Structure formats: C-alpha cells, structure tokens
C-alpha cells in the first residue's frame, strides 16, 4: 500500500479504555452509512457480548504470530498481555469501496498509521475526568481489580500522547461528542475534495 489511501477516507480514533470509542463509533455508523470500522485481530479472550469476526478476529498467539510472519498487518502491538493488530486486507477492502474507514486503535499503533498515512484524520478521545474514566471501566465489570488497575495505568500513559493527534474530543455528553466527530469528518471531506479539484 502507498501513502495515498485510494477512494475512502482513513480515520484513526484513539483514546483510553473507557473513553467511549466503541459507543461513539456505533453512533457515527448510524448517522453516516459510509462510516465503516475495520475488524482488528487480537489474542485477547472474547468478552461475553463479543462475536468472532465482528468485534475482533480472535486468534491464538500462534495464529497471530503466523500472520506477523506473513506481513499481514498494517500495524500491530503488544498491549497488556495480548497482541492487537490491524489487518491490511481489512483496510484495503473498505478504502476500495470508498468508505470512511475508521481504525479504533491504541496510541502506538496509531502513531504507525499516522506515519504511513499523513493524510489520515487522527482523533484522540478523552473522558471528562479521571473519576468518570474509572467509573466507566468499573461499570463494564468485565475485568477483575487487577485488570482495571492495569487499564487505568495504561490510560494515563496513553493520554500523554494526545498531542500526536490532529483533533482532541472530550466525551462528556455522548451526542455532543458524536456530533463533534461527525463535523470533523465532514470538514475533512470537504478539504479533501478541494485538494482533489485544485
Ligand atoms: P480492548 O481489549 O478494550 O478491546 O482493546 C484494548 C485497546 O486496544 C484499545 O485501546 C483498542 O482501541 C486497542 N486496539 C484494538 N484493536 C487494535 C489494533 O488493531 N491495533 C492497535 N494498535 N490497537 C488496537
């Protein structure tokens, strides 16, 4: 792949666990049918509400490492005790269809994508306060105390990377954050069209 994504628009959405990335994404998809998300691969165990092939491609460590050897990933990281990675095939397929292609990924993977695609729209999402972030993680109740503590630690270090992104959005009231991101995408689409017509 070269550095000019063909057809669609590439959007990188990052933010700590509990910042509300997945909820925002599903609201955006309702608002704009051209928005689509890539399905990442991971070695993490599925949560109770997750479906293989839809939420993630859930792989064993061996399967994931085989794909690393095959150069199947646009980026991948070790995060906590697990691997996560964006498959080239997922991104290619959506961009070819002209979709607004959203990668919901953590900061190190995002930095790789921003380097490869400087035109990508990068958005960092934050919770309005540490207290709200912690409360959201606890409400999810999918992890034990140690898991929550680990995610909070990662969250605080991730927030230091928000300056690498073009946009920072605070997710206080969900509808406002969704509208804000939708407006960012529309504005970027217009300037993209302007660049192409110039
Ligand atoms: P979770 O376990 O909560 O689903 O995801 C943990 C973190 O990994 C989140 O910040 C999520 O956005 C990120 N993530 C999910 N898929 C990918 C991926 O393909 N690449 C990278 N770098 N991060 C990912």
Coordinates of C-alpha atoms and ligand atoms in Angstrom, one line a residue:
X1 CA 0.0 0.0 0.0
X2 CA 1.3 3.5 -0.7
X3 CA 0.7 6.6 1.4
X4 CA -2.4 7.8 -0.5
X5 CA -5.4 5.8 0.6
X6 CA -7.4 5.2 -2.6
X7 CA -11.0 6.3 -2.6
X8 CA -12.1 6.5 1.0
X9 CA -11.0 8.5 4.0
X10 CA -8.9 7.0 6.7
X11 CA -9.8 7.9 10.3
X12 CA -7.7 6.9 13.3
X13 CA -9.6 7.0 16.6
X14 CA -7.7 6.5 19.8
X15 CA -8.4 7.1 23.5
X16 CA -8.0 5.2 26.7
X17 CA -10.3 2.2 27.5
X18 CA -13.4 3.7 29.0
X19 CA -13.2 6.9 26.8
X20 CA -16.2 5.6 24.8
X21 CA -14.6 4.9 21.4
X22 CA -16.8 1.9 20.5
X23 CA -20.1 3.6 21.5
X24 CA -19.1 6.7 19.5
X25 CA -18.2 4.6 16.5
X26 CA -21.6 2.8 16.5
X27 CA -23.4 6.1 16.8
X28 CA -21.4 7.5 13.9
X29 CA -22.3 4.5 11.8
X30 CA -25.9 5.1 12.4
X31 CA -25.5 8.8 11.4
X32 CA -23.4 8.2 8.3
X33 CA -23.8 4.9 6.3
X34 CA -20.4 5.5 4.7
X35 CA -18.6 5.1 8.0
X36 CA -17.2 1.6 8.5
X37 CA -14.8 0.1 11.0
X38 CA -12.1 -2.4 10.4
X39 CA -12.2 -5.6 12.4
X40 CA -8.8 -6.0 14.2
X41 CA -7.2 -9.2 15.2
X42 CA -6.4 -9.9 18.8
X43 CA -5.2 -12.7 21.1
X44 CA -7.4 -11.4 24.0
X45 CA -10.3 -13.6 25.1
X46 CA -13.7 -12.5 23.8
X47 CA -16.0 -10.6 26.3
X48 CA -19.5 -12.0 26.9
X49 CA -21.1 -9.7 24.2
X50 CA -18.4 -10.1 21.6
X51 CA -18.7 -12.1 18.3
X52 CA -15.7 -13.5 16.5
X53 CA -15.2 -11.9 13.1
X54 CA -17.4 -8.9 14.1
X55 CA -15.9 -7.5 17.3
X56 CA -12.5 -8.9 16.5
X57 CA -10.9 -11.8 14.8
X58 CA -10.0 -13.7 17.9
X59 CA -6.7 -15.6 17.3
X60 CA -4.4 -17.8 19.3
X61 CA -0.9 -16.5 19.9
X62 CA 0.4 -18.9 17.3
X63 CA -2.1 -17.8 14.7
X64 CA -1.3 -14.2 15.3
X65 CA 2.4 -14.7 15.1
X66 CA 1.9 -16.6 11.8
X67 CA 0.2 -13.5 10.4
X68 CA 3.0 -11.3 11.6
X69 CA 5.4 -13.5 9.6
X70 CA 3.2 -13.3 6.6
X71 CA 3.3 -9.5 6.8
X72 CA -0.5 -9.4 7.1
X73 CA -0.6 -6.4 9.5
X74 CA -0.5 -2.7 8.7
X75 CA 0.4 -2.3 12.4
X76 CA 0.3 -4.5 15.5
X77 CA 1.2 -4.1 19.1
X78 CA 1.5 -6.0 22.4
X79 CA -0.9 -4.3 24.8
X80 CA -1.1 -5.6 28.3
X81 CA -0.7 -9.4 27.9
X82 CA -2.2 -9.5 24.4
X83 CA -1.5 -8.8 20.8
X84 CA -3.7 -6.5 18.8
X85 CA -3.3 -5.7 15.1
X86 CA -4.9 -4.0 12.0
X87 CA -5.0 -6.4 9.0
X88 CA -4.0 -4.8 5.7
X89 CA -6.8 -6.8 4.0
X90 CA -9.5 -5.1 6.2
X91 CA -8.3 -1.6 5.4
X92 CA -7.8 -2.2 1.7
X93 CA -11.2 -3.6 1.2
X94 CA -13.0 -0.7 2.9
X95 CA -11.0 2.0 1.3
X96 CA -11.5 0.4 -2.1
X97 CA -15.3 0.7 -1.5
X98 CA -14.8 4.4 -0.9
X99 CA -15.8 4.1 2.8
X100 CA -14.9 6.4 5.7
X101 CA -12.7 3.8 7.2
X102 CA -12.2 4.0 11.0
X103 CA -9.4 2.3 12.9
X104 CA -10.1 2.2 16.6
X105 CA -6.6 1.6 17.9
X106 CA -4.3 2.4 20.8
X107 CA -1.6 5.1 20.6
X108 CA 1.5 3.1 19.4
X109 CA -0.4 1.6 16.5
X110 CA -2.0 4.9 15.7
X111 CA 1.5 6.5 15.5
X112 CA 2.5 3.9 12.9
X113 CA -0.6 4.6 10.8
X114 CA -0.1 8.4 11.1
X115 CA 3.4 8.0 9.8
X116 CA 2.3 5.8 6.9
X117 CA -0.7 7.9 6.1
X118 CA -0.1 11.6 7.0
X119 CA -3.4 12.5 5.4
X120 CA -5.3 10.3 7.9
X121 CA -7.7 12.2 10.2
X122 CA -6.4 11.4 13.7
X123 CA -8.8 11.9 16.7
X124 CA -8.0 11.4 20.4
X125 CA -11.0 10.9 22.6
X126 CA -10.9 11.5 26.4
X127 CA -13.3 11.1 29.3
X128 CA -14.1 14.4 31.0
X129 CA -12.2 13.4 34.2
X130 CA -10.2 10.6 35.8
X131 CA -13.2 9.8 38.0
X132 CA -15.5 9.3 35.1
X133 CA -13.0 7.2 33.3
X134 CA -12.6 4.9 36.3
X135 CA -16.3 4.7 36.8
X136 CA -16.9 3.7 33.2
X137 CA -14.3 0.9 33.4
X138 CA -15.9 -0.4 36.6
X139 CA -19.4 -0.3 35.2
X140 CA -18.2 -2.5 32.3
X141 CA -17.4 -5.1 35.0
X142 CA -15.7 -7.4 32.7
X143 CA -12.4 -7.4 34.5
X144 CA -11.0 -8.1 38.0
X145 CA -9.5 -5.4 40.1
X146 CA -6.0 -6.1 38.7
X147 CA -7.2 -5.8 35.1
X148 CA -9.0 -2.5 35.8
X149 CA -5.8 -1.1 37.5
X150 CA -3.7 -2.2 34.6
X151 CA -6.1 -0.4 32.1
X152 CA -6.1 2.8 34.2
X153 CA -2.3 2.8 34.3
X154 CA -2.2 2.3 30.5
X155 CA -4.8 5.1 30.2
X156 CA -2.7 7.6 32.0
X157 CA 0.3 7.0 29.9
X158 CA -1.7 7.0 26.7
X159 CA -3.2 10.4 27.5
X160 CA 0.3 11.9 27.3
X161 CA 0.3 11.0 23.6
X162 CA -2.8 13.1 22.7
X163 CA -0.6 15.8 21.2
X164 CA 0.3 13.4 18.3
X165 CA -3.3 13.7 17.1
X166 CA -4.9 16.4 14.9
X167 CA -8.1 16.6 17.0
X168 CA -8.9 16.1 20.7
X169 CA -12.5 15.4 21.6
X170 CA -13.9 15.3 25.1
X171 CA -16.6 12.6 25.5
X172 CA -18.7 14.2 28.3
X173 CA -22.2 14.1 26.7
X174 CA -22.3 11.3 24.1
X175 CA -24.4 13.1 21.5
X176 CA -22.2 16.2 21.6
X177 CA -19.0 14.1 21.1
X178 CA -20.6 12.2 18.2
X179 CA -21.7 15.4 16.5
X180 CA -18.3 16.9 17.0
X181 CA -16.5 14.0 15.3
X182 CA -19.1 13.9 12.5
X183 CA -18.4 17.6 11.9
X184 CA -14.6 16.9 11.9
X185 CA -15.1 14.2 9.2
X186 CA -17.4 16.4 7.1
X187 CA -14.9 19.3 7.2
X188 CA -12.0 17.0 6.3
X189 CA -14.0 15.5 3.4
X190 CA -14.6 19.0 2.1
X191 CA -11.0 19.9 2.2
X192 CA -10.1 16.6 0.6
X193 CA -12.5 17.4 -2.3
X194 CA -11.0 20.9 -2.5
X195 CA -7.5 19.4 -2.8
X196 CA -8.6 17.0 -5.5
X197 CA -10.3 19.7 -7.5
X198 CA -7.5 22.2 -7.2
Ligands
LIG1 P1 -10.0 -3.9 24.2 O1 -9.3 -5.0 24.8 O2 -10.6 -2.9 25.2 O3 -10.9 -4.3 23.1 O4 -8.8 -3.0 23.4 C1 -7.7 -2.6 24.1 C2 -7.0 -1.5 23.3 O5 -6.5 -2.0 22.1 C3 -8.0 -0.4 22.9 O6 -7.3 0.9 23.1 C4 -8.3 -0.6 21.4 O7 -8.6 0.6 20.8 C5 -6.9 -1.1 21.0 N1 -6.9 -1.9 19.7 C6 -8.0 -2.6 19.2 N2 -7.6 -3.1 18.0 C7 -6.4 -2.7 17.8 C8 -5.5 -2.8 16.7 O8 -5.7 -3.5 15.7 N3 -4.2 -2.2 16.8 C9 -3.9 -1.5 17.9 N4 -2.7 -0.9 17.9 N5 -4.7 -1.3 18.9 C10 -5.9 -1.9 18.9

